[in-house]
JSON list of C-alpha atoms in Angstrom, two decimals:
[
{"chain": "A", "resi": 1, "resn": "MET", "atom": "CA", "xyz": [100.88, 35.49, -205.41]},
{"chain": "A", "resi": 2, "resn": "VAL", "atom": "CA", "xyz": [103.64, 36.11, -207.92]},
{"chain": "A", "resi": 3, "resn": "GLU", "atom": "CA", "xyz": [106.42, 33.54, -208.13]},
{"chain": "A", "resi": 4, "resn": "LEU", "atom": "CA", "xyz": [109.92, 34.97, -208.38]},
{"chain": "A", "resi": 5, "resn": "THR", "atom": "CA", "xyz": [112.79, 33.43, -210.32]},
{"chain": "A", "resi": 6, "resn": "ASN", "atom": "CA", "xyz": [116.20, 32.73, -208.79]},
{"chain": "A", "resi": 7, "resn": "ASP", "atom": "CA", "xyz": [117.64, 35.75, -210.61]},
{"chain": "A", "resi": 8, "resn": "GLU", "atom": "CA", "xyz": [114.90, 37.99, -209.19]},
{"chain": "A", "resi": 9, "resn": "LEU", "atom": "CA", "xyz": [115.52, 36.63, -205.69]},
{"chain": "A", "resi": 10, "resn": "LYS", "atom": "CA", "xyz": [119.26, 37.34, -206.04]},
{"chain": "A", "resi": 11, "resn": "CYS", "atom": "CA", "xyz": [118.53, 40.88, -207.21]},
{"chain": "A", "resi": 12, "resn": "ILE", "atom": "CA", "xyz": [116.15, 41.44, -204.30]},
{"chain": "A", "resi": 13, "resn": "SER", "atom": "CA", "xyz": [118.75, 40.21, -201.82]},
{"chain": "A", "resi": 14, "resn": "ALA", "atom": "CA", "xyz": [121.45, 42.45, -203.29]},
{"chain": "A", "resi": 15, "resn": "PHE", "atom": "CA", "xyz": [119.11, 45.47, -203.40]},
{"chain": "A", "resi": 16, "resn": "GLU", "atom": "CA", "xyz": [118.03, 44.98, -199.78]},
{"chain": "A", "resi": 17, "resn": "SER", "atom": "CA", "xyz": [121.61, 44.64, -198.55]},
{"chain": "A", "resi": 18, "resn": "LEU", "atom": "CA", "xyz": [122.74, 47.73, -200.51]},
{"chain": "A", "resi": 19, "resn": "THR", "atom": "CA", "xyz": [119.84, 49.97, -199.47]},
{"chain": "A", "resi": 20, "resn": "GLY", "atom": "CA", "xyz": [118.26, 48.53, -196.33]},
{"chain": "A", "resi": 21, "resn": "ALA", "atom": "CA", "xyz": [114.82, 48.86, -197.96]},
{"chain": "A", "resi": 22, "resn": "MET", "atom": "CA", "xyz": [112.38, 45.92, -197.99]},
{"chain": "A", "resi": 23, "resn": "VAL", "atom": "CA", "xyz": [111.51, 44.75, -201.52]},
{"chain": "A", "resi": 24, "resn": "ARG", "atom": "CA", "xyz": [108.00, 43.42, -202.26]},
{"chain": "A", "resi": 25, "resn": "ASP", "atom": "CA", "xyz": [108.42, 42.57, -205.96]},
{"chain": "A", "resi": 26, "resn": "CYS", "atom": "CA", "xyz": [111.03, 42.62, -208.71]},
{"chain": "A", "resi": 27, "resn": "ILE", "atom": "CA", "xyz": [110.92, 42.44, -212.50]},
{"chain": "A", "resi": 28, "resn": "ILE", "atom": "CA", "xyz": [114.04, 41.96, -214.60]},
{"chain": "A", "resi": 29, "resn": "SER", "atom": "CA", "xyz": [114.03, 43.01, -218.25]},
{"chain": "A", "resi": 30, "resn": "GLU", "atom": "CA", "xyz": [116.86, 43.28, -220.75]},
{"chain": "A", "resi": 31, "resn": "SER", "atom": "CA", "xyz": [117.40, 46.99, -220.16]},
{"chain": "A", "resi": 32, "resn": "GLU", "atom": "CA", "xyz": [116.33, 47.51, -216.56]},
{"chain": "A", "resi": 33, "resn": "ILE", "atom": "CA", "xyz": [115.44, 46.06, -213.19]},
{"chain": "A", "resi": 34, "resn": "VAL", "atom": "CA", "xyz": [112.27, 47.25, -211.45]},
{"chain": "A", "resi": 35, "resn": "PHE", "atom": "CA", "xyz": [111.82, 47.02, -207.69]},
{"chain": "A", "resi": 36, "resn": "ILE", "atom": "CA", "xyz": [108.65, 47.60, -205.69]},
{"chain": "A", "resi": 37, "resn": "VAL", "atom": "CA", "xyz": [109.63, 48.57, -202.14]},
{"chain": "A", "resi": 38, "resn": "SER", "atom": "CA", "xyz": [107.42, 48.47, -199.07]},
{"chain": "A", "resi": 39, "resn": "GLU", "atom": "CA", "xyz": [105.29, 51.50, -198.32]},
{"chain": "A", "resi": 40, "resn": "GLY", "atom": "CA", "xyz": [107.32, 54.23, -196.64]},
{"chain": "A", "resi": 41, "resn": "GLU", "atom": "CA", "xyz": [110.70, 52.85, -197.73]},
{"chain": "A", "resi": 42, "resn": "LEU", "atom": "CA", "xyz": [111.19, 54.69, -201.03]},
{"chain": "A", "resi": 43, "resn": "GLY", "atom": "CA", "xyz": [113.39, 57.31, -199.34]},
{"chain": "A", "resi": 44, "resn": "LYS", "atom": "CA", "xyz": [115.57, 54.61, -197.81]},
{"chain": "A", "resi": 45, "resn": "ALA", "atom": "CA", "xyz": [115.91, 52.91, -201.21]},
{"chain": "A", "resi": 46, "resn": "ILE", "atom": "CA", "xyz": [117.02, 56.14, -202.88]},
{"chain": "A", "resi": 47, "resn": "GLY", "atom": "CA", "xyz": [119.23, 57.32, -200.02]},
{"chain": "A", "resi": 48, "resn": "LYS", "atom": "CA", "xyz": [120.64, 60.76, -199.23]},
{"chain": "A", "resi": 49, "resn": "LYS", "atom": "CA", "xyz": [121.27, 62.65, -202.46]},
{"chain": "A", "resi": 50, "resn": "GLY", "atom": "CA", "xyz": [120.56, 59.42, -204.36]},
{"chain": "A", "resi": 51, "resn": "ALA", "atom": "CA", "xyz": [123.57, 57.61, -202.90]},
{"chain": "A", "resi": 52, "resn": "ASN", "atom": "CA", "xyz": [121.86, 54.22, -202.47]},
{"chain": "A", "resi": 53, "resn": "ILE", "atom": "CA", "xyz": [120.21, 54.10, -205.88]},
{"chain": "A", "resi": 54, "resn": "THR", "atom": "CA", "xyz": [123.47, 55.18, -207.55]},
{"chain": "A", "resi": 55, "resn": "ARG", "atom": "CA", "xyz": [125.31, 52.36, -205.77]},
{"chain": "A", "resi": 56, "resn": "VAL", "atom": "CA", "xyz": [122.61, 49.88, -206.83]},
{"chain": "A", "resi": 57, "resn": "ARG", "atom": "CA", "xyz": [122.79, 51.00, -210.48]},
{"chain": "A", "resi": 58, "resn": "GLN", "atom": "CA", "xyz": [126.58, 50.63, -210.47]},
{"chain": "A", "resi": 59, "resn": "SER", "atom": "CA", "xyz": [126.32, 47.20, -208.87]},
{"chain": "A", "resi": 60, "resn": "PHE", "atom": "CA", "xyz": [123.77, 45.90, -211.40]},
{"chain": "A", "resi": 61, "resn": "GLY", "atom": "CA", "xyz": [125.26, 47.74, -214.36]},
{"chain": "A", "resi": 62, "resn": "ARG", "atom": "CA", "xyz": [121.88, 48.74, -215.76]},
{"chain": "A", "resi": 63, "resn": "GLN", "atom": "CA", "xyz": [118.96, 51.07, -215.23]},
{"chain": "A", "resi": 64, "resn": "VAL", "atom": "CA", "xyz": [117.11, 50.51, -211.94]},
{"chain": "A", "resi": 65, "resn": "LEU", "atom": "CA", "xyz": [113.58, 51.78, -211.31]},
{"chain": "A", "resi": 66, "resn": "VAL", "atom": "CA", "xyz": [112.02, 51.86, -207.85]},
{"chain": "A", "resi": 67, "resn": "PHE", "atom": "CA", "xyz": [108.34, 52.32, -207.00]},
{"chain": "A", "resi": 68, "resn": "GLU", "atom": "CA", "xyz": [106.58, 52.38, -203.65]},
{"chain": "A", "resi": 69, "resn": "ASP", "atom": "CA", "xyz": [104.06, 49.65, -202.90]},
{"chain": "A", "resi": 70, "resn": "ASN", "atom": "CA", "xyz": [100.55, 50.49, -201.78]},
{"chain": "A", "resi": 71, "resn": "GLU", "atom": "CA", "xyz": [97.56, 48.24, -201.12]},
{"chain": "A", "resi": 72, "resn": "GLN", "atom": "CA", "xyz": [95.22, 50.96, -202.41]},
{"chain": "A", "resi": 73, "resn": "MET", "atom": "CA", "xyz": [95.02, 50.54, -206.17]},
{"chain": "A", "resi": 74, "resn": "GLU", "atom": "CA", "xyz": [94.61, 54.25, -206.91]},
{"chain": "A", "resi": 75, "resn": "LYS", "atom": "CA", "xyz": [97.68, 55.30, -204.90]},
{"chain": "A", "resi": 76, "resn": "PHE", "atom": "CA", "xyz": [99.77, 52.51, -206.41]},
{"chain": "A", "resi": 77, "resn": "VAL", "atom": "CA", "xyz": [98.79, 53.49, -209.97]},
{"chain": "A", "resi": 78, "resn": "ARG", "atom": "CA", "xyz": [99.48, 57.17, -209.29]},
{"chain": "A", "resi": 79, "resn": "SER", "atom": "CA", "xyz": [102.97, 56.30, -208.01]},
{"chain": "A", "resi": 80, "resn": "LEU", "atom": "CA", "xyz": [103.71, 54.41, -211.24]},
{"chain": "A", "resi": 81, "resn": "PHE", "atom": "CA", "xyz": [103.04, 57.53, -213.29]},
{"chain": "A", "resi": 82, "resn": "ALA", "atom": "CA", "xyz": [104.69, 60.11, -210.99]},
{"chain": "A", "resi": 83, "resn": "PRO", "atom": "CA", "xyz": [105.61, 62.92, -211.62]},
{"chain": "A", "resi": 84, "resn": "ILE", "atom": "CA", "xyz": [102.87, 62.98, -214.31]},
{"chain": "A", "resi": 85, "resn": "ALA", "atom": "CA", "xyz": [99.62, 64.39, -212.94]},
{"chain": "A", "resi": 86, "resn": "VAL", "atom": "CA", "xyz": [96.95, 61.70, -213.11]},
{"chain": "A", "resi": 87, "resn": "THR", "atom": "CA", "xyz": [93.65, 63.58, -213.28]},
{"chain": "A", "resi": 88, "resn": "ASN", "atom": "CA", "xyz": [91.32, 60.65, -212.68]},
{"chain": "A", "resi": 89, "resn": "ILE", "atom": "CA", "xyz": [91.29, 56.88, -212.24]},
{"chain": "A", "resi": 90, "resn": "ASN", "atom": "CA", "xyz": [88.21, 54.82, -213.08]},
{"chain": "A", "resi": 91, "resn": "VAL", "atom": "CA", "xyz": [87.76, 51.10, -212.47]},
{"chain": "A", "resi": 92, "resn": "HIS", "atom": "CA", "xyz": [85.38, 49.19, -214.73]},
{"chain": "A", "resi": 93, "resn": "ASP", "atom": "CA", "xyz": [84.21, 45.71, -213.74]},
{"chain": "A", "resi": 94, "resn": "LYS", "atom": "CA", "xyz": [82.93, 43.48, -216.52]},
{"chain": "A", "resi": 95, "resn": "MET", "atom": "CA", "xyz": [82.11, 39.86, -215.78]},
{"chain": "A", "resi": 96, "resn": "ASP", "atom": "CA", "xyz": [85.41, 38.33, -214.66]},
{"chain": "A", "resi": 97, "resn": "SER", "atom": "CA", "xyz": [87.72, 41.17, -215.67]},
{"chain": "A", "resi": 98, "resn": "LYS", "atom": "CA", "xyz": [88.64, 44.54, -214.23]},
{"chain": "A", "resi": 99, "resn": "THR", "atom": "CA", "xyz": [90.04, 47.43, -216.24]},
{"chain": "A", "resi": 100, "resn": "ILE", "atom": "CA", "xyz": [91.61, 50.55, -214.78]},
{"chain": "A", "resi": 101, "resn": "TYR", "atom": "CA", "xyz": [91.37, 53.71, -216.89]},
{"chain": "A", "resi": 102, "resn": "VAL", "atom": "CA", "xyz": [94.08, 56.22, -216.04]},
{"chain": "A", "resi": 103, "resn": "HIS", "atom": "CA", "xyz": [93.25, 59.74, -217.23]},
{"chain": "A", "resi": 104, "resn": "VAL", "atom": "CA", "xyz": [96.05, 62.20, -217.95]},
{"chain": "A", "resi": 105, "resn": "ASP", "atom": "CA", "xyz": [96.13, 65.57, -219.66]},
{"chain": "A", "resi": 106, "resn": "GLU", "atom": "CA", "xyz": [96.68, 65.45, -223.43]},
{"chain": "A", "resi": 107, "resn": "ARG", "atom": "CA", "xyz": [100.02, 67.27, -222.95]},
{"chain": "A", "resi": 108, "resn": "ASP", "atom": "CA", "xyz": [101.28, 64.47, -220.68]},
{"chain": "A", "resi": 109, "resn": "ARG", "atom": "CA", "xyz": [100.19, 61.61, -222.93]},
{"chain": "A", "resi": 110, "resn": "GLY", "atom": "CA", "xyz": [103.66, 61.08, -224.45]},
{"chain": "A", "resi": 111, "resn": "SER", "atom": "CA", "xyz": [105.32, 61.02, -221.03]},
{"chain": "A", "resi": 112, "resn": "ALA", "atom": "CA", "xyz": [102.69, 58.60, -219.71]},
{"chain": "A", "resi": 113, "resn": "ILE", "atom": "CA", "xyz": [103.32, 56.22, -222.60]},
{"chain": "A", "resi": 114, "resn": "GLY", "atom": "CA", "xyz": [107.10, 56.58, -222.44]},
{"chain": "A", "resi": 115, "resn": "LYS", "atom": "CA", "xyz": [109.77, 55.94, -225.04]},
{"chain": "A", "resi": 116, "resn": "ASP", "atom": "CA", "xyz": [108.71, 52.98, -227.20]},
{"chain": "A", "resi": 117, "resn": "GLY", "atom": "CA", "xyz": [105.75, 52.48, -224.83]},
{"chain": "A", "resi": 118, "resn": "LYS", "atom": "CA", "xyz": [108.01, 51.32, -221.99]},
{"chain": "A", "resi": 119, "resn": "ARG", "atom": "CA", "xyz": [106.29, 53.24, -219.19]},
{"chain": "A", "resi": 120, "resn": "ILE", "atom": "CA", "xyz": [102.74, 52.12, -220.02]},
{"chain": "A", "resi": 121, "resn": "LYS", "atom": "CA", "xyz": [103.86, 48.51, -220.62]},
{"chain": "A", "resi": 122, "resn": "LEU", "atom": "CA", "xyz": [105.63, 48.45, -217.27]},
{"chain": "A", "resi": 123, "resn": "ALA", "atom": "CA", "xyz": [102.61, 49.96, -215.51]},
{"chain": "A", "resi": 124, "resn": "ARG", "atom": "CA", "xyz": [100.33, 47.34, -217.13]},
{"chain": "A", "resi": 125, "resn": "THR", "atom": "CA", "xyz": [102.65, 44.53, -216.04]},
{"chain": "A", "resi": 126, "resn": "LEU", "atom": "CA", "xyz": [102.88, 45.76, -212.44]},
{"chain": "A", "resi": 127, "resn": "VAL", "atom": "CA", "xyz": [99.12, 46.37, -212.11]},
{"chain": "A", "resi": 128, "resn": "GLN", "atom": "CA", "xyz": [98.39, 42.93, -213.60]},
{"chain": "A", "resi": 129, "resn": "ARG", "atom": "CA", "xyz": [100.80, 41.26, -211.16]},
{"chain": "A", "resi": 130, "resn": "LYS", "atom": "CA", "xyz": [99.53, 43.10, -208.09]},
{"chain": "A", "resi": 131, "resn": "PHE", "atom": "CA", "xyz": [95.79, 43.57, -208.70]},
{"chain": "A", "resi": 132, "resn": "ASN", "atom": "CA", "xyz": [95.03, 41.19, -211.61]},
{"chain": "A", "resi": 133, "resn": "CYS", "atom": "CA", "xyz": [93.60, 44.09, -213.63]},
{"chain": "A", "resi": 134, "resn": "ASP", "atom": "CA", "xyz": [94.17, 45.51, -217.09]},
{"chain": "A", "resi": 135, "resn": "LEU", "atom": "CA", "xyz": [95.29, 49.13, -217.39]},
{"chain": "A", "resi": 136, "resn": "ARG", "atom": "CA", "xyz": [94.33, 51.61, -220.11]},
{"chain": "A", "resi": 137, "resn": "LEU", "atom": "CA", "xyz": [95.44, 55.19, -220.68]},
{"chain": "A", "resi": 138, "resn": "ALA", "atom": "CA", "xyz": [92.88, 57.88, -221.47]},
{"chain": "A", "resi": 139, "resn": "THR", "atom": "CA", "xyz": [93.38, 61.56, -222.26]},
{"chain": "A", "resi": 140, "resn": "HIS", "atom": "CA", "xyz": [91.14, 64.59, -222.23]}
]
């Protein structure tokens, strides 16, 4: 179980009151706030024509990212990389550690990594928090 800081709890409370969506996890970085909402509540978090997410971004004064939670590792990982097409996901167990290999097309590699590696770092952090696994990107 991940322990949340007071700032994260305040952000979760504000997000839930602004959107009506149930938040499962939150990560605050210098440039953005990331929310994981309960399965099926992504639409509620975004709102009609993006009204809710726009209101949240204005309220927090920084970039806000929202992902949908899923207990199935593969679906959760795919949602982290959407709209990039993930061609395959392999899980390798070695002794006490698990590594997830996410395969994307060579053309999508830059998008999967993100500017300054932000997207892949965020995906690694979220997968580590939720499933206690490492995440690696592979191309073909």
